[in-house]
PDB file of C-alpha atoms in Angstrom:
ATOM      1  CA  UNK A  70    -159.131 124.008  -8.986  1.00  0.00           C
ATOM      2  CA  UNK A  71    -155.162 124.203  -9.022  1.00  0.00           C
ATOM      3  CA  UNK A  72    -152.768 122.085 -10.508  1.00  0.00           C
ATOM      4  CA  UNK A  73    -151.073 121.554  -7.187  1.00  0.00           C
ATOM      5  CA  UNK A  74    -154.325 120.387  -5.350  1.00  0.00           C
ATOM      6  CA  UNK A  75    -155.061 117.415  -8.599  1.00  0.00           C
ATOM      7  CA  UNK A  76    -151.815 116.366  -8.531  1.00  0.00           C
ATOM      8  CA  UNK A  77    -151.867 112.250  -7.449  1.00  0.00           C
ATOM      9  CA  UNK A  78    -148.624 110.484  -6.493  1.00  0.00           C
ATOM     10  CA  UNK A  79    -149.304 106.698  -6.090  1.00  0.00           C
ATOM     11  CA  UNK A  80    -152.814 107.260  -6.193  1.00  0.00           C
ATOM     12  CA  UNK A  81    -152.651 109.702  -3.512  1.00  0.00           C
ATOM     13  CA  UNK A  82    -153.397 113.333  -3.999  1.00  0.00           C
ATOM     14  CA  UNK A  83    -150.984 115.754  -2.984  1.00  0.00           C
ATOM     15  CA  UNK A  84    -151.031 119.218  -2.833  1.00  0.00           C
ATOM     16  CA  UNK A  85    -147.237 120.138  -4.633  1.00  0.00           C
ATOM     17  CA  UNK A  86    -146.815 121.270  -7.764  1.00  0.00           C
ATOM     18  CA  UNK A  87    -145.547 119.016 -10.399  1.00  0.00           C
ATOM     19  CA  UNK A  88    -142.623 120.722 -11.214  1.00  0.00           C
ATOM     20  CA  UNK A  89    -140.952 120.583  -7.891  1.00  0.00           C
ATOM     21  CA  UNK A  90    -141.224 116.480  -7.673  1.00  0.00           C
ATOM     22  CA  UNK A  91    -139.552 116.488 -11.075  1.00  0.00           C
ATOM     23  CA  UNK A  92    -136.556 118.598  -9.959  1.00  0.00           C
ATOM     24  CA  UNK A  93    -136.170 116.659  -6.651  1.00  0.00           C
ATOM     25  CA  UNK A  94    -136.277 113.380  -8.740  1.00  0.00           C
ATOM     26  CA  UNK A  95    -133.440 115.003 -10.939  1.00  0.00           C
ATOM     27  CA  UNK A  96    -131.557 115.520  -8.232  1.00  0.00           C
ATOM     28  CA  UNK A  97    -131.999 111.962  -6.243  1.00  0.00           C
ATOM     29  CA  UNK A  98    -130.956 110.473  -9.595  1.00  0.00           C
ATOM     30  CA  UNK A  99    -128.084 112.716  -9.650  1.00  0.00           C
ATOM     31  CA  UNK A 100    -126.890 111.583  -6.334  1.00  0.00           C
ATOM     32  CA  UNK A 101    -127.549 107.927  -7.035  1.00  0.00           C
ATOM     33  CA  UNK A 102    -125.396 107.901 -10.215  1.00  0.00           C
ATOM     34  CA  UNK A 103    -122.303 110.043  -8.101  1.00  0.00           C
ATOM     35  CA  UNK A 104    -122.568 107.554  -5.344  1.00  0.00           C
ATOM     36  CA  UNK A 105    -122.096 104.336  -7.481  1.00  0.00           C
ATOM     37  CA  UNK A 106    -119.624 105.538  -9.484  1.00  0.00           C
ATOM     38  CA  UNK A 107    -117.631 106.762  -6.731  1.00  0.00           C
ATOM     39  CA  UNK A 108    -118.232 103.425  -4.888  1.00  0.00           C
ATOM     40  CA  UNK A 109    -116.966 101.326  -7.942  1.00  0.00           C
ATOM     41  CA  UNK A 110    -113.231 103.050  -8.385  1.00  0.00           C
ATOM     42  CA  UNK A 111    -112.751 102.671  -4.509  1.00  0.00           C
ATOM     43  CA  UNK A 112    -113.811  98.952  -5.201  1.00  0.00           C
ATOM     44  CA  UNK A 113    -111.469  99.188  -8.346  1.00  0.00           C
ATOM     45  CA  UNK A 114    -108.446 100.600  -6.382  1.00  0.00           C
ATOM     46  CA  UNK A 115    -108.530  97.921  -3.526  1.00  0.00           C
ATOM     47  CA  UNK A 116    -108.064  95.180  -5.781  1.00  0.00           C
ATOM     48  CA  UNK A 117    -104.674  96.926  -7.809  1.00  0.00           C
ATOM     49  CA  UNK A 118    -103.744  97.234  -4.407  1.00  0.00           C
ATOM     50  CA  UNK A 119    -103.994  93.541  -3.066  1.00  0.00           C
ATOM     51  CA  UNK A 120    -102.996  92.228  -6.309  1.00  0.00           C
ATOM     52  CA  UNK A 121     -99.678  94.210  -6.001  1.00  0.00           C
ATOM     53  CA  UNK A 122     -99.231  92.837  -2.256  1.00  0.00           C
ATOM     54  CA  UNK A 123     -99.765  89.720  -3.459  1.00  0.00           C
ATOM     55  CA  UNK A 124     -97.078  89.918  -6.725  1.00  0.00           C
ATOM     56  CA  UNK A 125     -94.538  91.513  -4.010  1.00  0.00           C
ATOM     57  CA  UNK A 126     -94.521  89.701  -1.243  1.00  0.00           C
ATOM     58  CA  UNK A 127     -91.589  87.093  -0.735  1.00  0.00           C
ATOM     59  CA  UNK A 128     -92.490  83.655   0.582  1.00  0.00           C
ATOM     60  CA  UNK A 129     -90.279  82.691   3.483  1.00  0.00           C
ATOM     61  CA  UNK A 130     -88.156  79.253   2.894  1.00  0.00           C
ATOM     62  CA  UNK A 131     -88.190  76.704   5.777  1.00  0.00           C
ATOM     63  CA  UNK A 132     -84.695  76.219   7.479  1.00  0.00           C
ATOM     64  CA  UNK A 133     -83.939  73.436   8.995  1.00  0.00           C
ATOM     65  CA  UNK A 134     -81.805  73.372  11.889  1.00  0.00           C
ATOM     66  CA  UNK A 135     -80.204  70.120  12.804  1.00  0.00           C
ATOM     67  CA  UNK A 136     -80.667  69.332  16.621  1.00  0.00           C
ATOM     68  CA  UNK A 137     -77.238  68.431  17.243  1.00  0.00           C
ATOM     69  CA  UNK A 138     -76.331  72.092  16.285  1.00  0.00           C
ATOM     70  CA  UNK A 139     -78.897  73.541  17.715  1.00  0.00           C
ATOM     71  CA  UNK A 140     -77.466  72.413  20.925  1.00  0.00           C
ATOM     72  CA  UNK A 141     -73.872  73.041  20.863  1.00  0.00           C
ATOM     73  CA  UNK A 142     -74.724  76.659  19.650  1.00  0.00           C
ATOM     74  CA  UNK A 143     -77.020  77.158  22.473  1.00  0.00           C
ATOM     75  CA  UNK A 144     -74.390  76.178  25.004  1.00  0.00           C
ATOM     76  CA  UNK A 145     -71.476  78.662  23.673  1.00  0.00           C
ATOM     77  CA  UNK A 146     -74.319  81.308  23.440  1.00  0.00           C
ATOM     78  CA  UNK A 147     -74.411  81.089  27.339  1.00  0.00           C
ATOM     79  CA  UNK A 148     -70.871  82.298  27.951  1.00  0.00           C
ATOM     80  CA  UNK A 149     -71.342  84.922  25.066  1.00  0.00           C
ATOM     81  CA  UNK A 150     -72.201  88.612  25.374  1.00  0.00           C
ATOM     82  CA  UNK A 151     -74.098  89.107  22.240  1.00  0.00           C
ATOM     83  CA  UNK A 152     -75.268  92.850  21.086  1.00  0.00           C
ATOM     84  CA  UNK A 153     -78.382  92.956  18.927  1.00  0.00           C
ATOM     85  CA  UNK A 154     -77.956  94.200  15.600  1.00  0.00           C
ATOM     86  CA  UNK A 155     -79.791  98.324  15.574  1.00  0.00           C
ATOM     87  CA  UNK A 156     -80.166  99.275  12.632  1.00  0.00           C
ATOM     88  CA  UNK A 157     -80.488 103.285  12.816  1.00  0.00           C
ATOM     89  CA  UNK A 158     -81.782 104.468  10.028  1.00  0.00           C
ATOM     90  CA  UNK A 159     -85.314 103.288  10.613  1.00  0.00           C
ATOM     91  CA  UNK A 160     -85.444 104.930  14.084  1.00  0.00           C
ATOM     92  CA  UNK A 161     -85.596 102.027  16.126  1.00  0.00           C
ATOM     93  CA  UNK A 162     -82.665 102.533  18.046  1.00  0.00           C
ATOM     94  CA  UNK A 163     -83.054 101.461  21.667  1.00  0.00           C
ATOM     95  CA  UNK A 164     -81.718 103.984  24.080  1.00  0.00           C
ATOM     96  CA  UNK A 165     -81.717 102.120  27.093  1.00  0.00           C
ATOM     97  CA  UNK A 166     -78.670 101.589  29.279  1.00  0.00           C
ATOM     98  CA  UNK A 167     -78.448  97.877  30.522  1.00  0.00           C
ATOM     99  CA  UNK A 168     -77.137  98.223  33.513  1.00  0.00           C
ATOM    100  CA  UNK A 169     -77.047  94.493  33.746  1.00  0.00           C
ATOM    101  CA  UNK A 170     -74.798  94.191  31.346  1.00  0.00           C
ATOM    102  CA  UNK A 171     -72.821  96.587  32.741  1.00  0.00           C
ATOM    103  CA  UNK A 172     -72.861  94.698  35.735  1.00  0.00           C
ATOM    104  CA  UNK A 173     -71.181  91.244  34.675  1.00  0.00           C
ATOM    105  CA  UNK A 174     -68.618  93.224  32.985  1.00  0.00           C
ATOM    106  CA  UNK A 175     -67.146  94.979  35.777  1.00  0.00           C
ATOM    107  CA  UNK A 176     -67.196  91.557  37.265  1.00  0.00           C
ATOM    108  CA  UNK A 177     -64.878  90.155  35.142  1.00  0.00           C
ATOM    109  CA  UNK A 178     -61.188  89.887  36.480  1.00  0.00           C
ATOM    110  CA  UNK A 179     -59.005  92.169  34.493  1.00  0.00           C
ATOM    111  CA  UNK A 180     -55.472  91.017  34.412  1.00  0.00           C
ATOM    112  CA  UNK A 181     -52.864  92.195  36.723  1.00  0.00           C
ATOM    113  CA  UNK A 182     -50.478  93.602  34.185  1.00  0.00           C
ATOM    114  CA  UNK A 183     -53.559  95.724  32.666  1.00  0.00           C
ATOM    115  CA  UNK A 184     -55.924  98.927  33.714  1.00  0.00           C
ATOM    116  CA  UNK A 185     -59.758  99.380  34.575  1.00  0.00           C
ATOM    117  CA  UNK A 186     -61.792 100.569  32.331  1.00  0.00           C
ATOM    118  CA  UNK A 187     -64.062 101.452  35.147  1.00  0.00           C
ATOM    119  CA  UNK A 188     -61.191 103.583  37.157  1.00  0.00           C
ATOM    120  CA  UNK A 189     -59.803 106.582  36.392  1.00  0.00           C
ATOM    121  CA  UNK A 190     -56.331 106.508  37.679  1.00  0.00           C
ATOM    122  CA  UNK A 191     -52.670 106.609  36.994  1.00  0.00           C
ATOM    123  CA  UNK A 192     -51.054 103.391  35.234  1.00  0.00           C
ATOM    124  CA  UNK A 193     -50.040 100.506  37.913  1.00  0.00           C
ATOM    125  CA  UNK A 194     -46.560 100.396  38.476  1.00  0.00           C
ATOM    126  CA  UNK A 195     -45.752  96.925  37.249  1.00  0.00           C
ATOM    127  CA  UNK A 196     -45.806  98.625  33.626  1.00  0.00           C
ATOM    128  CA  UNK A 197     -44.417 102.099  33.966  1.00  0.00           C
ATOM    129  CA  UNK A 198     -41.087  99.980  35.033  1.00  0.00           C
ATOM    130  CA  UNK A 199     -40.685  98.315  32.237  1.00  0.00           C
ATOM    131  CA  UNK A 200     -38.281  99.456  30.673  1.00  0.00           C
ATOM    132  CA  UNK A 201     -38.271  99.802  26.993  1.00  0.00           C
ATOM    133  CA  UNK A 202     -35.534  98.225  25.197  1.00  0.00           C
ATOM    134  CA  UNK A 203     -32.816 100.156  23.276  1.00  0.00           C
ATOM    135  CA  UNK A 204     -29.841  99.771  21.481  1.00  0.00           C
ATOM    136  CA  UNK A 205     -26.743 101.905  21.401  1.00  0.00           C
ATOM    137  CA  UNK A 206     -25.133 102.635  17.928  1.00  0.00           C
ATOM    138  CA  UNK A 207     -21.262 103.733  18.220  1.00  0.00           C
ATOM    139  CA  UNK A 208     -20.111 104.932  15.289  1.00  0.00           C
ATOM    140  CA  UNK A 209     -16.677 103.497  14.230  1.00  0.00           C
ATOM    141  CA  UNK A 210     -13.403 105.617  13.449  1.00  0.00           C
ATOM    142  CA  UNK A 211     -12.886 106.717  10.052  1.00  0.00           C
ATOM    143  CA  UNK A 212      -9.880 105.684   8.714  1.00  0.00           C
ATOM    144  CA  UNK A 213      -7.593 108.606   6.605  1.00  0.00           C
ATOM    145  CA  UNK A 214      -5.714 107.313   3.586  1.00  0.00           C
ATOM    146  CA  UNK A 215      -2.213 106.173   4.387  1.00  0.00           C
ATOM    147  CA  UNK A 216      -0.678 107.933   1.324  1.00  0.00           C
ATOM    148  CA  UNK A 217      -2.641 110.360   0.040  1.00  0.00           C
ATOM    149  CA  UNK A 218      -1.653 111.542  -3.230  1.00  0.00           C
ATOM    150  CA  UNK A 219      -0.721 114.955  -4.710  1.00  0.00           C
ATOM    151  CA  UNK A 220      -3.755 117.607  -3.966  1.00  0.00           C
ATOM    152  CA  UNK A 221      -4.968 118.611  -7.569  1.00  0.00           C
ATOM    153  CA  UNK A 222      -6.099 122.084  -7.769  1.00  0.00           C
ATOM    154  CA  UNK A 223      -7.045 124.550 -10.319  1.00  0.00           C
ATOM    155  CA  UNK A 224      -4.678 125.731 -12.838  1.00  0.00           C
ATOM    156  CA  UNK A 225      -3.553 129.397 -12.144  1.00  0.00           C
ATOM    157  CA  UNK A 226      -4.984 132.012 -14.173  1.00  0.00           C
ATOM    158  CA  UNK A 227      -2.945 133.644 -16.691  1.00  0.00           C
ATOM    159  CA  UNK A 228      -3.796 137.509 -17.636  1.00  0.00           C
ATOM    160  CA  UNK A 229      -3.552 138.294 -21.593  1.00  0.00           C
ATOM    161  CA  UNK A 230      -3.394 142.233 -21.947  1.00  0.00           C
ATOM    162  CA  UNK A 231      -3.395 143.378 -25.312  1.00  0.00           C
ATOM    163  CA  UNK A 232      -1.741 146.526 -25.257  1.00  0.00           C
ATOM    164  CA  UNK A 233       2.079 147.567 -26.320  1.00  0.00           C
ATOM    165  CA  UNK A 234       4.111 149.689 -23.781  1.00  0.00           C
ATOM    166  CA  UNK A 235       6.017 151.695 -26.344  1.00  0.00           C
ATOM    167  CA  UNK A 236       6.946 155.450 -24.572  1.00  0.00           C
ATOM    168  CA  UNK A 237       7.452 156.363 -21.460  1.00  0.00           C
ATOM    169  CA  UNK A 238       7.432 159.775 -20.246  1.00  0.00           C
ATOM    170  CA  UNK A 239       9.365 161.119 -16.953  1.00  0.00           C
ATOM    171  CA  UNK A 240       7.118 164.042 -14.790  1.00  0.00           C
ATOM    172  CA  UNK A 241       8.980 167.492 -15.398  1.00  0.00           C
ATOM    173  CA  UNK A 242       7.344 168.784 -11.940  1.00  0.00           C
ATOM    174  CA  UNK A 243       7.076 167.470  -8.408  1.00  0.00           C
ATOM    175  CA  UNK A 244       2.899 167.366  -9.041  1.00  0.00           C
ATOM    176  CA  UNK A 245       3.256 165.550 -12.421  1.00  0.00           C
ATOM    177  CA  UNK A 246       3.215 161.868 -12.619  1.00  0.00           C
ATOM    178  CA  UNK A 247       4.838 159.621 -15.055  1.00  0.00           C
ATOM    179  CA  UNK A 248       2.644 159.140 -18.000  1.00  0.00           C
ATOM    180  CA  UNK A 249       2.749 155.477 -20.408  1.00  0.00           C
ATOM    181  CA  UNK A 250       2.122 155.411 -24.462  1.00  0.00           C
ATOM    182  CA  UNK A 251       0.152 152.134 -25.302  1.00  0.00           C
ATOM    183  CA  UNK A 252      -0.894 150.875 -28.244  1.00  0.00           C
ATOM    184  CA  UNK A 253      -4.422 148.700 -28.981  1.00  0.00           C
ATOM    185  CA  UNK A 254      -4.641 147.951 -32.746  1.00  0.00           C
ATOM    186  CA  UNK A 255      -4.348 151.293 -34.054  1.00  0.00           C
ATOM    187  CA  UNK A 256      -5.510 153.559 -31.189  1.00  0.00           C
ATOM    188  CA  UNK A 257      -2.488 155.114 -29.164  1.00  0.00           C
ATOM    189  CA  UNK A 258      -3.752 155.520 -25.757  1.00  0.00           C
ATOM    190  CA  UNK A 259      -1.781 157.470 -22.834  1.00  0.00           C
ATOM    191  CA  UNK A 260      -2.465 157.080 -19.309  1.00  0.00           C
ATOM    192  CA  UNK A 261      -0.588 157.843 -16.032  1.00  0.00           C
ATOM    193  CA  UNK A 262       0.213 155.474 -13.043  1.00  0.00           C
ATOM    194  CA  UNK A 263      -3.374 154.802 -11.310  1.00  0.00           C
ATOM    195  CA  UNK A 264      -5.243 155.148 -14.386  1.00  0.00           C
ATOM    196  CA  UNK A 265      -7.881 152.570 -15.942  1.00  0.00           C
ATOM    197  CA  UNK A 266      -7.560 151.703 -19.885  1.00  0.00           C
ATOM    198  CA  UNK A 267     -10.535 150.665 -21.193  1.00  0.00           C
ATOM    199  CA  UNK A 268     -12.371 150.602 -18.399  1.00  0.00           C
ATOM    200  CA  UNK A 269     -10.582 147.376 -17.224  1.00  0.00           C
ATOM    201  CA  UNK A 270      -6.445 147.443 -16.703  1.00  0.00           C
ATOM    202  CA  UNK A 271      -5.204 149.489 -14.425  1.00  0.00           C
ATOM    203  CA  UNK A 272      -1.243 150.980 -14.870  1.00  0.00           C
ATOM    204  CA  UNK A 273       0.469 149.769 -11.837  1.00  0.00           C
ATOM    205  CA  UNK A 274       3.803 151.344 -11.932  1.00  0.00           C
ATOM    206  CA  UNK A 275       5.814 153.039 -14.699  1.00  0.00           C
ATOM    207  CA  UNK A 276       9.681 152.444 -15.359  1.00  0.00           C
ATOM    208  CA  UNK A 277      11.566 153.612 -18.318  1.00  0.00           C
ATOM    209  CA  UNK A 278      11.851 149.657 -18.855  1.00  0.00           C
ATOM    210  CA  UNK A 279       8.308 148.008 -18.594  1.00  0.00           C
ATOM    211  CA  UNK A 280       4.849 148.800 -17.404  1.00  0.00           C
ATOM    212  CA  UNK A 281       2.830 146.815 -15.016  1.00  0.00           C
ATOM    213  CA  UNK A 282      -0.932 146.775 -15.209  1.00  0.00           C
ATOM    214  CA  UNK A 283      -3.638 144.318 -13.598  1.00  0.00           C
ATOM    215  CA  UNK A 284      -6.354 143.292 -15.275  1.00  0.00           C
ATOM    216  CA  UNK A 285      -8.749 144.343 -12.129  1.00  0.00           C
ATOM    217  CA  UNK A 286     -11.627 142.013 -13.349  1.00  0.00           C
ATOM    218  CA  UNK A 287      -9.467 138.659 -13.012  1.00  0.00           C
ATOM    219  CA  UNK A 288      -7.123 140.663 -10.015  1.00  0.00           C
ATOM    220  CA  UNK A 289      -4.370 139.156 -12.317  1.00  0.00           C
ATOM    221  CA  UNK A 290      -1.084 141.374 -13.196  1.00  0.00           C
ATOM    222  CA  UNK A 291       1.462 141.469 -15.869  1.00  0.00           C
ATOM    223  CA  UNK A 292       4.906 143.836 -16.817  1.00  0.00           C
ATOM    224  CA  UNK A 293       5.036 145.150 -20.412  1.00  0.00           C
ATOM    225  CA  UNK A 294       7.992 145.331 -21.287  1.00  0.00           C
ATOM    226  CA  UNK A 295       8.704 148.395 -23.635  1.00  0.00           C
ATOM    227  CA  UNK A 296       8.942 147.998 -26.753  1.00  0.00           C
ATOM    228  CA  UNK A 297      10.522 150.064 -30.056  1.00  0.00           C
ATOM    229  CA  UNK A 298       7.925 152.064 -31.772  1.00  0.00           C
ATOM    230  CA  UNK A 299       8.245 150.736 -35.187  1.00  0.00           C
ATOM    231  CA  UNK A 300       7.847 147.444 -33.887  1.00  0.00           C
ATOM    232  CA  UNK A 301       4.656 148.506 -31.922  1.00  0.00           C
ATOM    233  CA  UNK A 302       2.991 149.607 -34.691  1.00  0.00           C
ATOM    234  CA  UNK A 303       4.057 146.164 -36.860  1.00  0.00           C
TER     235      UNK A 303
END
């Protein structure tokens, strides 16, 4: 006879083997443990979670409203337009256009003087006459100075050339032209009329008297007068 045929269960013989009632206890046990220990951190989190909705929540304070002010604020609300206070950044804005609104405020009388808001249109006339006030500045005569004194100007410029006109010598020819000996320190220099000496005075004109030569930088002249030669070189 088989093991499977003898086995008894509650005093009731069944033909399975013994080893497949152990496994499927195993396995109800296994999904009895899972099931209460999932059961009991659901349990757990549900309390943290009323306990901090508890701690957090802010208990409103009764205001009391006198009646007298109750009433007086309740009759200037009735001739008051109030807007409800939207705040958009929650997404609650209401979009709809209140026409009624709308309504009672084209009904109001504007003022003469003033525009529509509700017409387009060019100002009324009553204000493009007005004329904006101005006031006209004439500038007053200036007054010259009975006695004005003596115009001070710049001192004049006066030329320094350091040379010494000592020689002069005549042309022999018709194409020559009359050449000057000058002296600068030790350097005897000798130029002809429309000649630059040292790059700075020009000789003018040359007499057998004097030389005169402009110092072209300053556009200043002066005559040299000639002089002896041992004196020149003194």
């Amino acid at each position: 006879m088989s093991a499977a045929s003898q086995t008894r269960l509650f005093g009731v013989r069944v033909g399975i083997d013994p080893k497949w009632i152990l496994g499927g206890l195993v396995v109800l046990a296994a999904l009895l443990f899972w099931y209460n220990s999932r059961s009991g951190e659901e349990t757990t989190q549900g309390v943290t979670q009323t306990a901090q909705v508890t701690t957090g929540a802010v208990v409103p304070r009764a205001t009391t409203v006198k009646p007298t002010q109750r009433r007086a604020g309740s009759s200037s609300e009735r001739a008051t337009l109030r807007m409800r206070v939207v705040d958009a950044t929650r997404g609650d804005v209401d979009p709809t256009l209140r026409l009624d609104r709308l309504s009672r405020l084209q009904a109001v009388a504007a003022p003469s003087h003033g525009r529509s808001l509700f017409e387009v249109g060019p100002a009324s006339q009553q204000a493009a006459t007005v004329a904006v006030p101005h006031t006209i500045i004439v500038p007053g005569r200036i007054s010259s100075p009975s006695n004005p004194g003596p115009h001070v100007g710049l001192p004049p410029l006066t030329v320094n050339i350091p040379l010494k006109f000592y020689g002069f010598e005549s042309p022999t020819a018709k194409a020559d032209t009359k050449r000057g000996l000058f002296l600068e320190g030790d350097n005897v220099i000798v130029a002809s009329e429309g000649e630059l000496v040292d790059h700075r005075y020009l000789v003018v004109e040359l007499t057998p008297t004097s030389a005169r030569m402009e110092d072209v930088q300053v556009k200043q002249r002066q005559d040299l007068p000639i002089v002896p030669e041992a004196q020149a070189q003194q």
